[in-house]
mmCIF file of C-alpha atoms and ligand atoms in Angstrom:
data_model
loop_
_atom_site.group_PDB
_atom_site.id
_atom_site.type_symbol
_atom_site.label_atom_id
_atom_site.label_comp_id
_atom_site.label_asym_id
_atom_site.label_seq_id
_atom_site.Cartn_x
_atom_site.Cartn_y
_atom_site.Cartn_z
ATOM 1 C CA MET A 270 -55.555 106.799 -40.295
ATOM 2 C CA PRO A 271 -52.257 108.702 -39.903
ATOM 3 C CA THR A 272 -52.403 112.127 -38.219
ATOM 4 C CA PRO A 273 -52.839 114.839 -40.833
ATOM 5 C CA PRO A 274 -50.316 117.665 -40.795
ATOM 6 C CA ILE A 275 -51.357 120.629 -38.630
ATOM 7 C CA LEU A 276 -50.555 122.816 -41.583
ATOM 8 C CA GLU A 277 -49.902 122.119 -45.215
ATOM 9 C CA LEU A 278 -49.099 124.312 -48.210
ATOM 10 C CA LYS A 279 -49.865 122.854 -51.629
ATOM 11 C CA ASN A 280 -48.265 124.469 -54.660
ATOM 12 C CA VAL A 281 -48.506 127.927 -53.113
ATOM 13 C CA SER A 282 -47.344 131.067 -54.902
ATOM 14 C CA LYS A 283 -47.350 134.647 -53.702
ATOM 15 C CA ARG A 284 -46.854 137.464 -56.182
ATOM 16 C CA PHE A 285 -46.431 141.093 -55.271
ATOM 17 C CA THR A 286 -46.371 143.743 -57.977
ATOM 18 C CA GLY A 287 -43.301 142.991 -60.021
ATOM 19 C CA VAL A 288 -41.945 140.166 -57.841
ATOM 20 C CA THR A 289 -42.805 136.546 -57.169
ATOM 21 C CA ALA A 290 -41.839 136.114 -53.517
ATOM 22 C CA VAL A 291 -42.923 132.447 -53.259
ATOM 23 C CA SER A 292 -43.342 130.109 -56.188
ATOM 24 C CA GLY A 293 -44.998 126.663 -56.279
ATOM 25 C CA LEU A 294 -44.106 125.808 -52.690
ATOM 26 C CA SER A 295 -45.423 122.701 -50.956
ATOM 27 C CA LEU A 296 -44.677 121.717 -47.388
ATOM 28 C CA ALA A 297 -46.284 119.959 -44.428
ATOM 29 C CA ILE A 298 -45.797 120.478 -40.691
ATOM 30 C CA TYR A 299 -46.771 117.657 -38.304
ATOM 31 C CA PRO A 300 -47.429 117.658 -34.541
ATOM 32 C CA GLY A 301 -44.207 117.114 -32.620
ATOM 33 C CA GLN A 302 -42.070 117.942 -35.628
ATOM 34 C CA VAL A 303 -39.624 120.784 -36.223
ATOM 35 C CA LEU A 304 -39.589 122.008 -39.805
ATOM 36 C CA CYS A 305 -36.701 124.331 -40.626
ATOM 37 C CA LEU A 306 -37.076 126.887 -43.359
ATOM 38 C CA LEU A 307 -33.764 128.146 -44.666
ATOM 39 C CA GLY A 308 -32.602 130.461 -47.407
ATOM 40 C CA GLU A 309 -30.628 133.566 -48.208
ATOM 41 C CA ASN A 310 -31.937 137.134 -47.731
ATOM 42 C CA GLY A 311 -34.954 137.701 -49.927
ATOM 43 C CA ALA A 312 -35.510 133.956 -50.500
ATOM 44 C CA GLY A 313 -39.140 134.254 -49.363
ATOM 45 C CA LYS A 314 -39.001 132.994 -45.760
ATOM 46 C CA SER A 315 -40.866 135.909 -44.187
ATOM 47 C CA THR A 316 -43.453 135.755 -46.944
ATOM 48 C CA VAL A 317 -44.110 132.095 -46.079
ATOM 49 C CA ILE A 318 -44.614 133.126 -42.436
ATOM 50 C CA LYS A 319 -47.054 135.827 -43.498
ATOM 51 C CA LEU A 320 -49.075 133.292 -45.497
ATOM 52 C CA ILE A 321 -49.146 130.854 -42.580
ATOM 53 C CA THR A 322 -50.080 133.463 -39.967
ATOM 54 C CA GLY A 323 -52.882 135.115 -41.919
ATOM 55 C CA VAL A 324 -51.054 138.359 -42.689
ATOM 56 C CA GLU A 325 -51.048 137.706 -46.462
ATOM 57 C CA ARG A 326 -53.084 135.402 -48.689
ATOM 58 C CA PRO A 327 -51.597 133.123 -51.367
ATOM 59 C CA THR A 328 -52.015 134.313 -54.959
ATOM 60 C CA THR A 329 -52.501 130.689 -56.012
ATOM 61 C CA GLY A 330 -52.370 127.311 -54.281
ATOM 62 C CA GLU A 331 -53.950 125.814 -51.172
ATOM 63 C CA LEU A 332 -53.426 126.140 -47.452
ATOM 64 C CA LEU A 333 -54.757 123.300 -45.303
ATOM 65 C CA ILE A 334 -55.152 123.214 -41.538
ATOM 66 C CA ASP A 335 -55.794 119.808 -39.934
ATOM 67 C CA GLY A 336 -56.306 118.472 -43.441
ATOM 68 C CA ARG A 337 -59.004 120.989 -44.395
ATOM 69 C CA GLU A 338 -58.569 123.738 -46.933
ATOM 70 C CA THR A 339 -58.658 127.035 -45.048
ATOM 71 C CA GLN A 340 -58.592 130.680 -46.075
ATOM 72 C CA LEU A 341 -56.769 132.592 -43.380
ATOM 73 C CA THR A 342 -58.102 136.115 -43.396
ATOM 74 C CA SER A 343 -56.389 137.578 -40.314
ATOM 75 C CA PRO A 344 -53.612 136.912 -37.800
ATOM 76 C CA ARG A 345 -56.317 136.648 -35.166
ATOM 77 C CA GLN A 346 -57.979 133.789 -37.022
ATOM 78 C CA ALA A 347 -54.618 132.028 -37.334
ATOM 79 C CA ARG A 348 -54.062 132.424 -33.579
ATOM 80 C CA GLU A 349 -57.491 131.000 -32.837
ATOM 81 C CA LEU A 350 -56.569 127.958 -34.925
ATOM 82 C CA GLY A 351 -53.472 127.503 -32.760
ATOM 83 C CA ILE A 352 -50.810 129.149 -34.938
ATOM 84 C CA ALA A 353 -48.580 131.393 -32.821
ATOM 85 C CA THR A 354 -45.635 133.513 -33.920
ATOM 86 C CA VAL A 355 -42.770 134.427 -31.638
ATOM 87 C CA TYR A 356 -40.518 137.193 -32.893
ATOM 88 C CA GLN A 357 -37.013 137.834 -31.659
ATOM 89 C CA GLU A 358 -37.550 140.959 -29.561
ATOM 90 C CA VAL A 359 -41.004 142.402 -30.005
ATOM 91 C CA SER A 360 -42.876 139.497 -28.400
ATOM 92 C CA THR A 361 -42.263 140.665 -24.827
ATOM 93 C CA LEU A 362 -42.362 144.101 -23.186
ATOM 94 C CA PRO A 363 -39.128 144.875 -21.292
ATOM 95 C CA LEU A 364 -40.668 147.323 -18.809
ATOM 96 C CA LEU A 365 -43.313 144.879 -17.606
ATOM 97 C CA SER A 366 -42.772 142.025 -15.175
ATOM 98 C CA VAL A 367 -42.423 138.362 -16.106
ATOM 99 C CA ALA A 368 -45.920 137.679 -14.740
ATOM 100 C CA ARG A 369 -47.587 140.545 -16.600
ATOM 101 C CA ASN A 370 -45.861 139.626 -19.828
ATOM 102 C CA PHE A 371 -47.027 136.057 -19.479
ATOM 103 C CA VAL A 372 -50.686 137.036 -19.340
ATOM 104 C CA LEU A 373 -50.516 139.988 -21.766
ATOM 105 C CA ALA A 374 -52.990 138.500 -24.184
ATOM 106 C CA ALA A 375 -55.227 136.623 -21.750
ATOM 107 C CA GLU A 376 -55.278 137.813 -18.179
ATOM 108 C CA PRO A 377 -56.668 135.451 -15.535
ATOM 109 C CA SER A 378 -59.192 137.589 -13.721
ATOM 110 C CA LYS A 379 -60.791 137.775 -10.321
ATOM 111 C CA GLY A 380 -64.325 138.981 -9.777
ATOM 112 C CA TRP A 381 -66.875 140.127 -12.312
ATOM 113 C CA GLY A 382 -67.729 143.123 -14.461
ATOM 114 C CA PRO A 383 -66.233 146.335 -13.146
ATOM 115 C CA PHE A 384 -64.509 144.366 -10.380
ATOM 116 C CA ARG A 385 -62.568 142.255 -12.819
ATOM 117 C CA ARG A 386 -58.891 142.653 -12.240
ATOM 118 C CA MET A 387 -55.877 140.637 -13.097
ATOM 119 C CA ASP A 388 -54.911 137.994 -10.594
ATOM 120 C CA LEU A 389 -51.188 138.689 -10.512
ATOM 121 C CA ARG A 390 -50.334 135.853 -8.133
ATOM 122 C CA GLU A 391 -51.937 133.357 -10.488
ATOM 123 C CA ALA A 392 -50.141 134.964 -13.435
ATOM 124 C CA GLU A 393 -46.855 134.690 -11.557
ATOM 125 C CA ARG A 394 -47.463 131.046 -10.739
ATOM 126 C CA LEU A 395 -48.313 130.255 -14.374
ATOM 127 C CA ALA A 396 -45.304 132.131 -15.722
ATOM 128 C CA LEU A 397 -42.759 130.515 -13.397
ATOM 129 C CA GLU A 398 -44.278 127.064 -13.884
ATOM 130 C CA SER A 399 -44.129 127.460 -17.646
ATOM 131 C CA LEU A 400 -40.494 128.646 -17.517
ATOM 132 C CA ARG A 401 -39.527 125.688 -15.337
ATOM 133 C CA ALA A 402 -41.230 123.283 -17.722
ATOM 134 C CA LEU A 403 -38.978 124.686 -20.452
ATOM 135 C CA GLY A 404 -35.895 124.156 -18.303
ATOM 136 C CA ILE A 405 -35.460 127.768 -17.143
ATOM 137 C CA SER A 406 -35.101 127.568 -13.359
ATOM 138 C CA ARG A 407 -32.993 130.651 -12.648
ATOM 139 C CA VAL A 408 -35.962 133.007 -12.894
ATOM 140 C CA ARG A 409 -37.633 132.803 -9.472
ATOM 141 C CA ASP A 410 -39.429 136.121 -9.155
ATOM 142 C CA GLY A 411 -42.482 136.771 -11.286
ATOM 143 C CA GLY A 412 -42.107 140.472 -10.493
ATOM 144 C CA GLN A 413 -38.728 140.675 -12.245
ATOM 145 C CA LEU A 414 -38.773 143.038 -15.232
ATOM 146 C CA VAL A 415 -38.477 141.238 -18.556
ATOM 147 C CA GLY A 416 -35.846 143.760 -19.678
ATOM 148 C CA THR A 417 -33.488 142.210 -17.112
ATOM 149 C CA LEU A 418 -33.889 138.643 -18.448
ATOM 150 C CA SER A 419 -31.326 137.114 -20.795
ATOM 151 C CA GLY A 420 -32.257 136.712 -24.472
ATOM 152 C CA GLY A 421 -32.832 132.983 -24.060
ATOM 153 C CA GLU A 422 -35.014 133.492 -20.982
ATOM 154 C CA ARG A 423 -37.106 136.064 -22.825
ATOM 155 C CA GLN A 424 -37.622 133.641 -25.697
ATOM 156 C CA ALA A 425 -38.614 130.979 -23.169
ATOM 157 C CA LEU A 426 -41.227 133.306 -21.703
ATOM 158 C CA ALA A 427 -42.727 134.120 -25.115
ATOM 159 C CA ILE A 428 -42.692 130.458 -26.190
ATOM 160 C CA GLY A 429 -44.093 129.218 -22.860
ATOM 161 C CA ARG A 430 -46.878 131.771 -23.046
ATOM 162 C CA ALA A 431 -47.803 130.796 -26.600
ATOM 163 C CA VAL A 432 -47.914 127.104 -25.691
ATOM 164 C CA HIS A 433 -49.862 127.727 -22.471
ATOM 165 C CA PHE A 434 -52.509 129.644 -24.389
ATOM 166 C CA GLY A 435 -53.015 126.878 -26.899
ATOM 167 C CA ALA A 436 -50.414 127.141 -29.670
ATOM 168 C CA ARG A 437 -50.230 123.924 -31.694
ATOM 169 C CA LEU A 438 -47.898 125.363 -34.292
ATOM 170 C CA LEU A 439 -45.175 127.689 -33.140
ATOM 171 C CA VAL A 440 -43.585 129.909 -35.784
ATOM 172 C CA LEU A 441 -40.139 131.134 -34.765
ATOM 173 C CA ASP A 442 -38.607 133.746 -37.057
ATOM 174 C CA GLU A 443 -34.819 133.815 -36.577
ATOM 175 C CA PRO A 444 -35.036 133.171 -32.804
ATOM 176 C CA THR A 445 -31.264 132.741 -32.452
ATOM 177 C CA ALA A 446 -30.164 135.545 -34.799
ATOM 178 C CA ALA A 447 -29.206 138.062 -32.102
ATOM 179 C CA LEU A 448 -28.019 135.550 -29.493
ATOM 180 C CA GLY A 449 -24.589 134.332 -28.441
ATOM 181 C CA VAL A 450 -23.544 130.687 -28.394
ATOM 182 C CA ARG A 451 -24.920 129.808 -24.930
ATOM 183 C CA GLU A 452 -28.170 131.683 -25.377
ATOM 184 C CA SER A 453 -28.674 130.044 -28.760
ATOM 185 C CA ALA A 454 -28.168 126.652 -27.147
ATOM 186 C CA THR A 455 -30.887 127.581 -24.626
ATOM 187 C CA VAL A 456 -33.304 128.409 -27.437
ATOM 188 C CA LEU A 457 -32.465 125.218 -29.347
ATOM 189 C CA ARG A 458 -33.212 123.252 -26.158
ATOM 190 C CA LEU A 459 -36.505 125.111 -25.804
ATOM 191 C CA ILE A 460 -37.458 124.039 -29.302
ATOM 192 C CA LYS A 461 -36.749 120.412 -28.429
ATOM 193 C CA ARG A 462 -38.810 120.606 -25.236
ATOM 194 C CA VAL A 463 -41.760 122.161 -27.017
ATOM 195 C CA ARG A 464 -41.576 119.487 -29.705
ATOM 196 C CA ALA A 465 -41.558 116.777 -27.028
ATOM 197 C CA ARG A 466 -44.965 118.097 -25.936
ATOM 198 C CA GLY A 467 -46.372 117.448 -29.382
ATOM 199 C CA VAL A 468 -46.282 121.046 -30.591
ATOM 200 C CA ALA A 469 -45.223 121.614 -34.195
ATOM 201 C CA VAL A 470 -42.476 124.156 -34.813
ATOM 202 C CA LEU A 471 -41.627 126.126 -37.925
ATOM 203 C CA PHE A 472 -38.089 127.329 -37.329
ATOM 204 C CA ILE A 473 -36.778 130.019 -39.666
ATOM 205 C CA THR A 474 -33.035 130.552 -39.583
ATOM 206 C CA HIS A 475 -29.944 131.473 -41.580
ATOM 207 C CA ASN A 476 -27.841 129.190 -39.437
ATOM 208 C CA ALA A 477 -27.480 125.671 -40.846
ATOM 209 C CA TYR A 478 -25.927 124.354 -37.612
ATOM 210 C CA HIS A 479 -28.816 125.639 -35.499
ATOM 211 C CA ALA A 480 -31.275 124.205 -37.980
ATOM 212 C CA TYR A 481 -29.574 120.848 -38.087
ATOM 213 C CA SER A 482 -29.324 120.502 -34.304
ATOM 214 C CA ALA A 483 -33.034 121.190 -33.671
ATOM 215 C CA GLY A 484 -34.774 120.231 -36.920
ATOM 216 C CA ASP A 485 -36.471 117.083 -38.209
ATOM 217 C CA HIS A 486 -37.072 118.261 -41.747
ATOM 218 C CA PHE A 487 -35.463 120.978 -43.845
ATOM 219 C CA VAL A 488 -36.781 123.111 -46.665
ATOM 220 C CA VAL A 489 -34.269 125.364 -48.420
ATOM 221 C CA LEU A 490 -35.662 128.241 -50.462
ATOM 222 C CA ARG A 491 -33.943 130.102 -53.246
ATOM 223 C CA ARG A 492 -35.681 133.028 -54.916
ATOM 224 C CA GLY A 493 -39.042 131.812 -53.676
ATOM 225 C CA GLU A 494 -38.628 128.268 -54.982
ATOM 226 C CA GLU A 495 -37.854 125.046 -53.173
ATOM 227 C CA LEU A 496 -34.201 124.242 -53.707
ATOM 228 C CA ALA A 497 -34.268 121.178 -51.460
ATOM 229 C CA SER A 498 -36.573 119.404 -49.012
ATOM 230 C CA PHE A 499 -35.283 116.502 -46.962
ATOM 231 C CA ALA A 500 -35.478 114.774 -43.581
ATOM 232 C CA LYS A 501 -32.662 114.798 -41.046
ATOM 233 C CA GLY A 502 -30.366 111.884 -41.682
ATOM 234 C CA ASP A 503 -30.931 111.999 -45.436
ATOM 235 C CA ARG A 504 -28.222 114.628 -45.829
ATOM 236 C CA SER A 505 -25.386 115.937 -43.656
ATOM 237 C CA VAL A 506 -25.080 119.376 -42.088
ATOM 238 C CA GLU A 507 -22.287 120.065 -44.596
ATOM 239 C CA ALA A 508 -24.708 119.364 -47.429
ATOM 240 C CA LEU A 509 -27.166 121.772 -45.836
ATOM 241 C CA ILE A 510 -24.475 124.470 -45.669
ATOM 242 C CA GLU A 511 -23.625 123.855 -49.320
ATOM 243 C CA LEU A 512 -27.273 124.224 -50.242
ATOM 244 C CA MET A 513 -27.658 127.532 -48.502
ATOM 245 C CA ALA A 514 -26.794 130.299 -50.884
ATOM 246 C CA GLY A 515 -23.393 131.638 -50.103
ATOM 247 C CA GLY A 516 -22.065 128.179 -49.335
ATOM 248 C CA THR A 517 -20.189 127.929 -52.578
ATOM 249 C CA GLU A 518 -19.522 131.666 -52.782
ATOM 250 C CA LEU A 519 -18.078 131.674 -49.252
ATOM 251 C CA LYS A 520 -15.831 128.768 -50.083
ATOM 252 C CA ALA A 521 -14.561 130.597 -53.155
ATOM 253 C CA LEU A 522 -13.862 133.634 -50.961
ATOM 254 C CA LEU A 523 -11.925 131.537 -48.447
ATOM 255 C CA ASP A 524 -9.917 129.909 -51.223
ATOM 256 C CA GLU A 525 -9.171 133.404 -52.520
ATOM 257 C CA ASP A 526 -7.951 134.399 -49.071
ATOM 258 C CA ASP A 527 -5.709 131.326 -49.010
ATOM 259 C CA ALA A 528 -4.299 132.358 -52.369
ATOM 260 C CA PHE A 529 -3.624 135.869 -51.049
ATOM 261 C CA GLY A 530 -2.146 134.348 -47.895
ATOM 262 C CA SER A 531 0.334 132.226 -49.831
ATOM 263 C CA LEU A 532 1.367 135.352 -51.750
ATOM 264 C CA GLY A 533 2.062 137.019 -48.427
ATOM 265 C CA VAL A 534 -0.606 139.703 -48.998
HETATM 266 N N1 LIG B 7 -45.151 143.522 -49.664
HETATM 267 C C1 LIG B 7 -44.227 143.307 -50.609
HETATM 268 N N2 LIG B 7 -44.263 143.961 -51.780
HETATM 269 C C2 LIG B 7 -43.351 143.734 -52.739
HETATM 270 N N3 LIG B 7 -42.353 142.846 -52.634
HETATM 271 C C3 LIG B 7 -42.253 142.154 -51.490
HETATM 272 C C4 LIG B 7 -43.172 142.337 -50.420
HETATM 273 N N4 LIG B 7 -42.822 141.502 -49.410
HETATM 274 C C5 LIG B 7 -41.738 140.845 -49.845
HETATM 275 N N5 LIG B 7 -41.376 141.224 -51.087
HETATM 276 C C6 LIG B 7 -40.245 140.705 -51.866
HETATM 277 O O1 LIG B 7 -40.337 139.296 -51.888
HETATM 278 C C7 LIG B 7 -39.043 138.695 -51.788
HETATM 279 C C8 LIG B 7 -38.995 137.758 -50.600
HETATM 280 O O2 LIG B 7 -38.983 138.524 -49.402
HETATM 281 P P1 LIG B 7 -38.994 137.907 -47.933
HETATM 282 O O3 LIG B 7 -39.091 139.023 -46.984
HETATM 283 O O4 LIG B 7 -40.021 136.853 -47.870
HETATM 284 O O5 LIG B 7 -37.541 137.241 -47.840
HETATM 285 P P2 LIG B 7 -36.783 136.562 -46.592
HETATM 286 O O6 LIG B 7 -36.375 135.206 -47.035
HETATM 287 O O7 LIG B 7 -37.593 136.689 -45.385
HETATM 288 O O8 LIG B 7 -35.470 137.470 -46.464
HETATM 289 P P3 LIG B 7 -34.614 137.864 -45.133
HETATM 290 O O9 LIG B 7 -33.739 136.698 -44.826
HETATM 291 O O10 LIG B 7 -33.797 139.019 -45.629
HETATM 292 O O11 LIG B 7 -35.570 138.238 -44.065
HETATM 293 C C9 LIG B 7 -38.055 139.857 -51.723
HETATM 294 O O12 LIG B 7 -37.552 140.084 -52.999
HETATM 295 C C10 LIG B 7 -38.911 141.006 -51.238
HETATM 296 O O13 LIG B 7 -38.384 142.243 -51.681
HETATM 297 MG MG1 LIG B 8 -37.302 137.673 -43.515
#
């Protein structure tokens, strides 16, 4: 039997008072696959994340985990089922060390009861090992403050931590939005490395080039509805750009500029 998707949405809608944020959406995310979710502002991307991570419940439709219909009632439950979310900045604490950040949620401990304390050396070893596995070798000191890491390194720490503590589906909400070209490339490489380990990734982005370079499958949302859903290779990156809202509008704007240019304005 083929592996079931880790997570599947079937005909899911989410209505808030006065607005349908997601409408009739179906998608499936498989182990070792990167699914990119794209769409303009307000298209419904964050709402999809909230449904998948147990923050909100669908108004109608089904959510399946490992092929079984599941009602997610809290983010904690989603985490226990292996669904981890990494946000751009808030996922790590800048004033704590690399090692302490790595074990924030689950500290390896020494001793028992009142003598329990965090084993920082073990945390440091785990953190540096996990960073190296993701291709980040410039961080050598687990005592370094996270605030002094680059954006890409910080993402690597948050992603490595999630995977170490059992994430099977990693949800990345705009991980490259605030990063420059090189840092973005680092994060796109991280995504590929995590995928190679069999983890599923839901990659939310505005950037069609970033999506296309790291993704296996693409779902484009417009006003909560699926505008397109296709596998890499079925359409070009240019087609993806066209599909994203603004593609045609931007082109019109550029043409307008050309017209102004030729008038010498
Ligand atoms: N709790 C809520 N109550 C009412 N309306 C909401 C709520 N959450 C989201 N919406 C609306 O649902 C629509 C989709 O919002 P959502 O945040 O999912 O979009 P998005 O694709 O993440 O946008 P962005 O790219 O700007 O982050 C928007 O019109 C938004 O105003
Ligand atoms: Mg959003």
